[in-house]
mmCIF file of C-alpha atoms in Angstrom:
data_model
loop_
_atom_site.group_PDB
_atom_site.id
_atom_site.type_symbol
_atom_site.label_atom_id
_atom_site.label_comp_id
_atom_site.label_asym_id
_atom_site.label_seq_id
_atom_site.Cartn_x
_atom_site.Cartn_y
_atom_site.Cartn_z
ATOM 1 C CA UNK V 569 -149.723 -173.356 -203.998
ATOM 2 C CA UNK V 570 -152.347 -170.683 -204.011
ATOM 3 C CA UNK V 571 -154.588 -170.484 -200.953
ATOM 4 C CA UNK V 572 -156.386 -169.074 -198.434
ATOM 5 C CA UNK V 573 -156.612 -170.139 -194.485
ATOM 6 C CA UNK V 574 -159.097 -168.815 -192.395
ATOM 7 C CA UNK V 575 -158.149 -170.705 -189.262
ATOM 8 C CA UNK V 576 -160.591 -169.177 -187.036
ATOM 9 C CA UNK V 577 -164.012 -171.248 -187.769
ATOM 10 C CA UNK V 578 -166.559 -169.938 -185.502
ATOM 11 C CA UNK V 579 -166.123 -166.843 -182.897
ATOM 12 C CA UNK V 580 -168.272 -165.629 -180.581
ATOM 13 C CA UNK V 581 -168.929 -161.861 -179.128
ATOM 14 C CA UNK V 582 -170.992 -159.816 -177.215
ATOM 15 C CA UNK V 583 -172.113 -156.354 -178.597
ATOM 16 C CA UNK V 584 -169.802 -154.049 -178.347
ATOM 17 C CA UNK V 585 -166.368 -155.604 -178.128
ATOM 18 C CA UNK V 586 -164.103 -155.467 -180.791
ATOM 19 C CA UNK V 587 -163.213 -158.456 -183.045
ATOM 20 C CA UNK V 588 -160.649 -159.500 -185.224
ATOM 21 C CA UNK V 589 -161.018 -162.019 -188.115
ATOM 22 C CA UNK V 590 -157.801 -164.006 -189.328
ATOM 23 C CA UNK V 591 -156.670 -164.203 -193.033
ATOM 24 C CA UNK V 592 -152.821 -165.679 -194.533
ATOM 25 C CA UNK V 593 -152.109 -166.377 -197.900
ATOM 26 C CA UNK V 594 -149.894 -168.095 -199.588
ATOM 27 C CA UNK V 595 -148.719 -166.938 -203.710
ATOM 28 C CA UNK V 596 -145.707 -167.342 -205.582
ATOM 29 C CA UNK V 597 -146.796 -164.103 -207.436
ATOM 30 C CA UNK V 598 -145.749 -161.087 -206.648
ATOM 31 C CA UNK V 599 -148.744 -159.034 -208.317
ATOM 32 C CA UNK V 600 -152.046 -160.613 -206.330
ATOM 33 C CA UNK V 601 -155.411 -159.013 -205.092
ATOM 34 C CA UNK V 602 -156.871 -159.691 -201.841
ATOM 35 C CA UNK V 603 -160.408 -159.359 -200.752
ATOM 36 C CA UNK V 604 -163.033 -159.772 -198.065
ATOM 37 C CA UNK V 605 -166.477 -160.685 -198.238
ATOM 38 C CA UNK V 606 -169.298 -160.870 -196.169
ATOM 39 C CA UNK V 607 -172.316 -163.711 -196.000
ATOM 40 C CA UNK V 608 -175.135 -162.795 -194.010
ATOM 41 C CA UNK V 609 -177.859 -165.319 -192.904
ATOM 42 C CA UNK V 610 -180.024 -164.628 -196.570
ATOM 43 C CA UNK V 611 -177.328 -166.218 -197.926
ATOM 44 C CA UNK V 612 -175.658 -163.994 -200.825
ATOM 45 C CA UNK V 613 -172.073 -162.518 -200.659
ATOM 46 C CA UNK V 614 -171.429 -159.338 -200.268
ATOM 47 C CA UNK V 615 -168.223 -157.316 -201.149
ATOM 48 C CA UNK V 616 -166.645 -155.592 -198.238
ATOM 49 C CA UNK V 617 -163.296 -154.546 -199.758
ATOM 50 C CA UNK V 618 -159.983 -155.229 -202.163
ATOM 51 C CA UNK V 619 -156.436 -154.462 -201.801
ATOM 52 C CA UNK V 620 -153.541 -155.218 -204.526
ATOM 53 C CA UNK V 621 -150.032 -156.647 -203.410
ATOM 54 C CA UNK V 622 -148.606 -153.210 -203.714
ATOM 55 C CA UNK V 623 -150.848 -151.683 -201.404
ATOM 56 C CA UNK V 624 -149.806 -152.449 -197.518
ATOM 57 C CA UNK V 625 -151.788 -149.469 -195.947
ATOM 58 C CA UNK V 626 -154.585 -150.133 -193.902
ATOM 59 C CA UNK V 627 -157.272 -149.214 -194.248
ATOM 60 C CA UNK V 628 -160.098 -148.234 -192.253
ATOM 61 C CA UNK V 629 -164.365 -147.813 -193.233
ATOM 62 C CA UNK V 630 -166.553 -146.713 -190.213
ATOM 63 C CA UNK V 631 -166.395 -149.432 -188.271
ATOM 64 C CA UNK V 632 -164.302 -151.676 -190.288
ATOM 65 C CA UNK V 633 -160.669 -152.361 -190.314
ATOM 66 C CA UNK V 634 -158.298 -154.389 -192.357
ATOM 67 C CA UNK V 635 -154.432 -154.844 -192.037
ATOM 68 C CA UNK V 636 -152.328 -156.190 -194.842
ATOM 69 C CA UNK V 637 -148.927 -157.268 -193.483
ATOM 70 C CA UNK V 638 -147.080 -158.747 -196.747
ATOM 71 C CA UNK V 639 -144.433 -159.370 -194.212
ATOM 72 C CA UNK V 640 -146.059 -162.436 -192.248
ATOM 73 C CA UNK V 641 -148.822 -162.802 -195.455
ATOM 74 C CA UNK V 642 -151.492 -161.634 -193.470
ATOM 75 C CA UNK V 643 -154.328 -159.993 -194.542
ATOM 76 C CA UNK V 644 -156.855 -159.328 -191.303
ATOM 77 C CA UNK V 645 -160.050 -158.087 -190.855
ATOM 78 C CA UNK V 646 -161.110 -155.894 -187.088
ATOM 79 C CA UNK V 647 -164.670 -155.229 -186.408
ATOM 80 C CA UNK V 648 -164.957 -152.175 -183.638
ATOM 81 C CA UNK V 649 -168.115 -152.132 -181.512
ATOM 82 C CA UNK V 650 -169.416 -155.135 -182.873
ATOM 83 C CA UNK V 651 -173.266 -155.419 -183.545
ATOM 84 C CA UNK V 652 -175.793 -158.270 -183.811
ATOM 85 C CA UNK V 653 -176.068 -157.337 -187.653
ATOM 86 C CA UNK V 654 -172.563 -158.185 -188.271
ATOM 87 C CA UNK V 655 -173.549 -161.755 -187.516
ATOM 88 C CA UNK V 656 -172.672 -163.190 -190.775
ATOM 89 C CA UNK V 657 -169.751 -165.932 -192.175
ATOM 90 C CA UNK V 658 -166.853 -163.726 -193.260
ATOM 91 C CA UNK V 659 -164.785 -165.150 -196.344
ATOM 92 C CA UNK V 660 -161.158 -163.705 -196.910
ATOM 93 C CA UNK V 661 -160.229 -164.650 -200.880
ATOM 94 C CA UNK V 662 -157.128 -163.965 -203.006
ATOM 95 C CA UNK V 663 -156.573 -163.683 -206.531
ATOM 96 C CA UNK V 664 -153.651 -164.663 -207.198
ATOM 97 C CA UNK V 665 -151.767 -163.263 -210.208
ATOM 98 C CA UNK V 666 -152.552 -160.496 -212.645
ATOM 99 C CA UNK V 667 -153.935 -162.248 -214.904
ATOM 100 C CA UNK V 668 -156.632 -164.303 -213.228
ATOM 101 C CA UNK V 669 -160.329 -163.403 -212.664
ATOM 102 C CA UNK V 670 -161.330 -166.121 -210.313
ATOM 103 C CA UNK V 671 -161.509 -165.791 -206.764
ATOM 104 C CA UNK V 672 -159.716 -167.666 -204.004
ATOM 105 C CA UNK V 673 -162.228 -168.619 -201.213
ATOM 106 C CA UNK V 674 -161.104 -169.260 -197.645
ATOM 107 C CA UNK V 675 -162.936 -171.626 -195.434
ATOM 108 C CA UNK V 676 -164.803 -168.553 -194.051
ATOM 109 C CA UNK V 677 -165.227 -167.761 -190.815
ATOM 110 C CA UNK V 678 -168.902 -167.578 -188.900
ATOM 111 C CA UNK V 679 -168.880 -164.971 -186.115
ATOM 112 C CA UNK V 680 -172.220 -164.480 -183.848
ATOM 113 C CA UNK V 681 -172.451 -161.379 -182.291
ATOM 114 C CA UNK V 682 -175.326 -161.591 -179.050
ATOM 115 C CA UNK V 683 -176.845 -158.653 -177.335
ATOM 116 C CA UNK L 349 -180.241 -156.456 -203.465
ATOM 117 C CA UNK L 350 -177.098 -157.169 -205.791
ATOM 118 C CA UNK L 351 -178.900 -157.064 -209.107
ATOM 119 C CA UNK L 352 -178.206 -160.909 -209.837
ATOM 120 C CA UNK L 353 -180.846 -162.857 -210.324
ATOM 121 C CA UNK L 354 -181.257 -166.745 -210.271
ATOM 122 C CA UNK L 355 -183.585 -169.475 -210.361
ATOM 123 C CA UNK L 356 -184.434 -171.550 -209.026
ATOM 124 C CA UNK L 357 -184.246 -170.872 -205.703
ATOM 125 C CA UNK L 358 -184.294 -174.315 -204.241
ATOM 126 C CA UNK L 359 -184.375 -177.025 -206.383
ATOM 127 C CA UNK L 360 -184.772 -181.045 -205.301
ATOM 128 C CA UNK L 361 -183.879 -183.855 -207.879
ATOM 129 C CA UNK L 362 -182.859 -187.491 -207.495
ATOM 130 C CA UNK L 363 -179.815 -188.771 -208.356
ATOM 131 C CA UNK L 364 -178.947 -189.582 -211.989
ATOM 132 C CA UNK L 365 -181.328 -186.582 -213.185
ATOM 133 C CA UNK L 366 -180.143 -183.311 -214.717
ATOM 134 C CA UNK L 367 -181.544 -180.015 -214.031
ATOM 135 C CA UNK L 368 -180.412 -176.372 -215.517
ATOM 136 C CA UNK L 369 -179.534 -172.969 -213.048
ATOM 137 C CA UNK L 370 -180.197 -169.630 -214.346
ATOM 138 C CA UNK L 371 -178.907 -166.591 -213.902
ATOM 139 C CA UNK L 372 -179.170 -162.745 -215.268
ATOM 140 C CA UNK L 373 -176.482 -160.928 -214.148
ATOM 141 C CA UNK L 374 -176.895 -157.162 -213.380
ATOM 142 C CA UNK L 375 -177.757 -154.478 -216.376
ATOM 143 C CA UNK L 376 -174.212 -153.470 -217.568
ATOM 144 C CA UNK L 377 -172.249 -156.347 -216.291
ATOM 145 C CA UNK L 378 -170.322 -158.556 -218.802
ATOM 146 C CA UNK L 379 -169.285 -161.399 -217.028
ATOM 147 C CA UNK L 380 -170.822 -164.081 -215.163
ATOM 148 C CA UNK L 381 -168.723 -166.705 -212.785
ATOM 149 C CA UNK L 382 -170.529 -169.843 -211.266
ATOM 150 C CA UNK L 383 -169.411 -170.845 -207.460
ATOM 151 C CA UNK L 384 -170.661 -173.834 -205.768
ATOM 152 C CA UNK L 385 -170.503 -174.007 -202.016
ATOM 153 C CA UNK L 386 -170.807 -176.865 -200.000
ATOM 154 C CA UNK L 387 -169.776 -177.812 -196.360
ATOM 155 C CA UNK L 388 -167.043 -180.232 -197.171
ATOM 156 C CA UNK L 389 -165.298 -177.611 -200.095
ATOM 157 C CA UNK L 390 -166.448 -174.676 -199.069
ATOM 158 C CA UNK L 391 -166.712 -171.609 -202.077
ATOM 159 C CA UNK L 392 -165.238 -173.416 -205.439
ATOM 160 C CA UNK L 393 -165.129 -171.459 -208.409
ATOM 161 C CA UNK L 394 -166.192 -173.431 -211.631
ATOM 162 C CA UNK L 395 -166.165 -171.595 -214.265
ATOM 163 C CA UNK L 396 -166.096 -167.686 -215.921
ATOM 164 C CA UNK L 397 -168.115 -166.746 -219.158
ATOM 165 C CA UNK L 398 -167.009 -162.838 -220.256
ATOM 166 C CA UNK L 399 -169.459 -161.610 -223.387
ATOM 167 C CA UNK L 400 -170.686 -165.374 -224.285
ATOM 168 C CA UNK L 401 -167.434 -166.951 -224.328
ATOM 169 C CA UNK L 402 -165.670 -168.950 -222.058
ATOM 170 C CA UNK L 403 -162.645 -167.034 -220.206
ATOM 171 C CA UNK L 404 -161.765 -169.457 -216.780
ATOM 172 C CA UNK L 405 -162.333 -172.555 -215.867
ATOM 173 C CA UNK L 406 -162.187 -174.166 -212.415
ATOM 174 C CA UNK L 407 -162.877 -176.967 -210.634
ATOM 175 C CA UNK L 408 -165.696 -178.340 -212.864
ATOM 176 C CA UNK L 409 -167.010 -181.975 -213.318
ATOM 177 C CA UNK L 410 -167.324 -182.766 -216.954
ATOM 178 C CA UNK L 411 -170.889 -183.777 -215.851
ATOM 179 C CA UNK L 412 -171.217 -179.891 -215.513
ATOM 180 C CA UNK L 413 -171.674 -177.580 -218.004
ATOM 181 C CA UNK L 414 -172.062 -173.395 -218.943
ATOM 182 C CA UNK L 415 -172.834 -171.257 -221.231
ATOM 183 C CA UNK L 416 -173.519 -167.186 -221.820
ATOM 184 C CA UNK L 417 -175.943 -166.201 -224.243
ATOM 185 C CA UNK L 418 -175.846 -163.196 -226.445
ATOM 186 C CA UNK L 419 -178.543 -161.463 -223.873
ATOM 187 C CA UNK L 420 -175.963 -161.834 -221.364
ATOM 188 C CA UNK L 421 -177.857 -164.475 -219.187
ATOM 189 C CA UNK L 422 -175.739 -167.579 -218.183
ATOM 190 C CA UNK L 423 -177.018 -170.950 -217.924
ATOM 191 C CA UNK L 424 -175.471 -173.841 -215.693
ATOM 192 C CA UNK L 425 -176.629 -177.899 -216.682
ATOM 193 C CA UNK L 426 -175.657 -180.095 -213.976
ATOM 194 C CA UNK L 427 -176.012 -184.068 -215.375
ATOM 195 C CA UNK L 428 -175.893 -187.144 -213.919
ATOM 196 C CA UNK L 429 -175.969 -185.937 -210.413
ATOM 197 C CA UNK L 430 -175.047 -187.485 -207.514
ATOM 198 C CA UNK L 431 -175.562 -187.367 -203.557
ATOM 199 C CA UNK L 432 -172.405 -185.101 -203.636
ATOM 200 C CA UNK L 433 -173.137 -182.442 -206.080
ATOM 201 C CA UNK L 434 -176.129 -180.919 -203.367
ATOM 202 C CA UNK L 435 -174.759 -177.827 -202.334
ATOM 203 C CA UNK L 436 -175.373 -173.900 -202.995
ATOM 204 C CA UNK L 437 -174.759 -172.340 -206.763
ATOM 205 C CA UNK L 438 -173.655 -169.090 -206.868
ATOM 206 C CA UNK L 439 -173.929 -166.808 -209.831
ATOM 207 C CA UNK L 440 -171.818 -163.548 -209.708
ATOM 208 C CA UNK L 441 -171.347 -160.900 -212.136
ATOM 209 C CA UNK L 442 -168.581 -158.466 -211.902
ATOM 210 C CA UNK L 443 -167.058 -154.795 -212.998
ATOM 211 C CA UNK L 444 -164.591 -155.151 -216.208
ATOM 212 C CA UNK L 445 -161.779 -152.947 -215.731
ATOM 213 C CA UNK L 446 -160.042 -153.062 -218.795
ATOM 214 C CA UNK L 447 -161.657 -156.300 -219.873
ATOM 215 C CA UNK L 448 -160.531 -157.549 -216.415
ATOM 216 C CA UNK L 449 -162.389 -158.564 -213.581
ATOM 217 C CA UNK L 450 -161.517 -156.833 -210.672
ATOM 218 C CA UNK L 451 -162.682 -159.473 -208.627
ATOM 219 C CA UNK L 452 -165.365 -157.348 -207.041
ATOM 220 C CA UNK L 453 -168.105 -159.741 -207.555
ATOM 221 C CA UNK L 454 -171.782 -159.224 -207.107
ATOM 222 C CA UNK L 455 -173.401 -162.353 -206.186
ATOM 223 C CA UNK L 456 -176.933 -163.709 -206.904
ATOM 224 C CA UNK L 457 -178.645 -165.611 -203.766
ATOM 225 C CA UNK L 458 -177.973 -168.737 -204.931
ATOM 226 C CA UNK L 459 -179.670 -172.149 -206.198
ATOM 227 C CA UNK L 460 -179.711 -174.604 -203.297
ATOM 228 C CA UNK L 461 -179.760 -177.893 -205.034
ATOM 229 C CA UNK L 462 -180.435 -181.305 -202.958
ATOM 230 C CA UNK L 463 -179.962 -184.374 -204.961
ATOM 231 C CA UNK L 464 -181.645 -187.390 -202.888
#
């Protein structure tokens, strides 16, 4: 089966602390994509990153983090210093072979950051 | 702003009726995908158009249907509708690598459709 399980549903922070959002995956394939995307209260998904199968470093934007363990099929995403503007529903998604276009979707998971 | 457009925004219908999305995906991009999230099944992919024709298909009702015309804007008829098919249509369009998506998608706002 191909598919994506976002277990956490909802988490709640305060500014500041640090955050980590859960992703596993399950694929028979050994040549898959994963991704993370962002949905902010307007309501349209944004593109945080992608990493291919073959790819296990981590990987790190400003405040962003993501860890790809192939190992436990774990792909998770760490929020440092967490602001109110990161308030959004998080979606981790997989494709899942080399040959497919279409994305994957986990449940998503809603985080609210307060001041 | 992504550079995908759609309309309607909002859209209410009664059941039984049939009503068309729109969407123009951004300058460049070849391919248009339609998602349709809801609270029970969360993001669903239906279905892929790359250059007008159809290249993936998901999990779309046969009361659904696509297409891609040759100015690149995609079109998606909902008929028959039900309670059940109220939820949020995405449009994407996305980078060709290749003539493969990467799966770097940029998404439109959405058409939030309520069928009463």
């Amino acid at each position: 089966a191909q598919k994506v399980t976002q277990a956490q549903t909802e988490i709640s922070v305060v500014e500041k602390e640090d955050v980590t959002l859960d992703c596993v995956y399950e694929t028979r394939d050994t040549t898959y994509y994963l991704f993370w995307y962002k949905q902010p209260p307007s309501g349209e998904l944004v593109f945080l990153i992608r990493r291919n199968s073959f790819d296990e470093q981590n990987e790190i934007s400003g405040r962003y983090s993501w860890n790809f363990q192939k190992s436990t099929s774990s792909f998770n995403f760490t929020i440092t210093a967490s602001q109110v503007v990161d308030s959004a529903v998080y979606f981790c998604a997989l494709i899942p072979n080399q040959a497919g276009t279409a994305l994957i979707f986990g449940k998503g998971t809603t985080l609210s950051v307060s001041s | 702003d992504s550079g995908v457009t759609q309309t309607p925004k909002h859209l209410i219908t009664a059941t039984g009726q049939r009503v068309t999305l729109r969407c123009s995906p951004r300058s460049g991009d070849l391919s248009v995908y339609w998602y349709q999230q809801s609270l029970d099944q969360g993001l669903q992919f239906l279905i892929q158009y790359y250059n007008g024709e159809e290249r993936a298909k998901g999990n779309i009702l046969e009361r659904f249907s696509a297409q891609q015309f040759p100015d690149l804007h995609s079109e998606l008829n909902l008929s028959s509708l039900e309670l059940g098919d109220s939820a949020l249509y995405f449009c994407a369009s996305s980078v060709e690598l290749a003539g493969r998506g990467t799966g770097e998608l940029f998404f439109g706002e959405g058409s939030r459709l309520t069928v009463l």
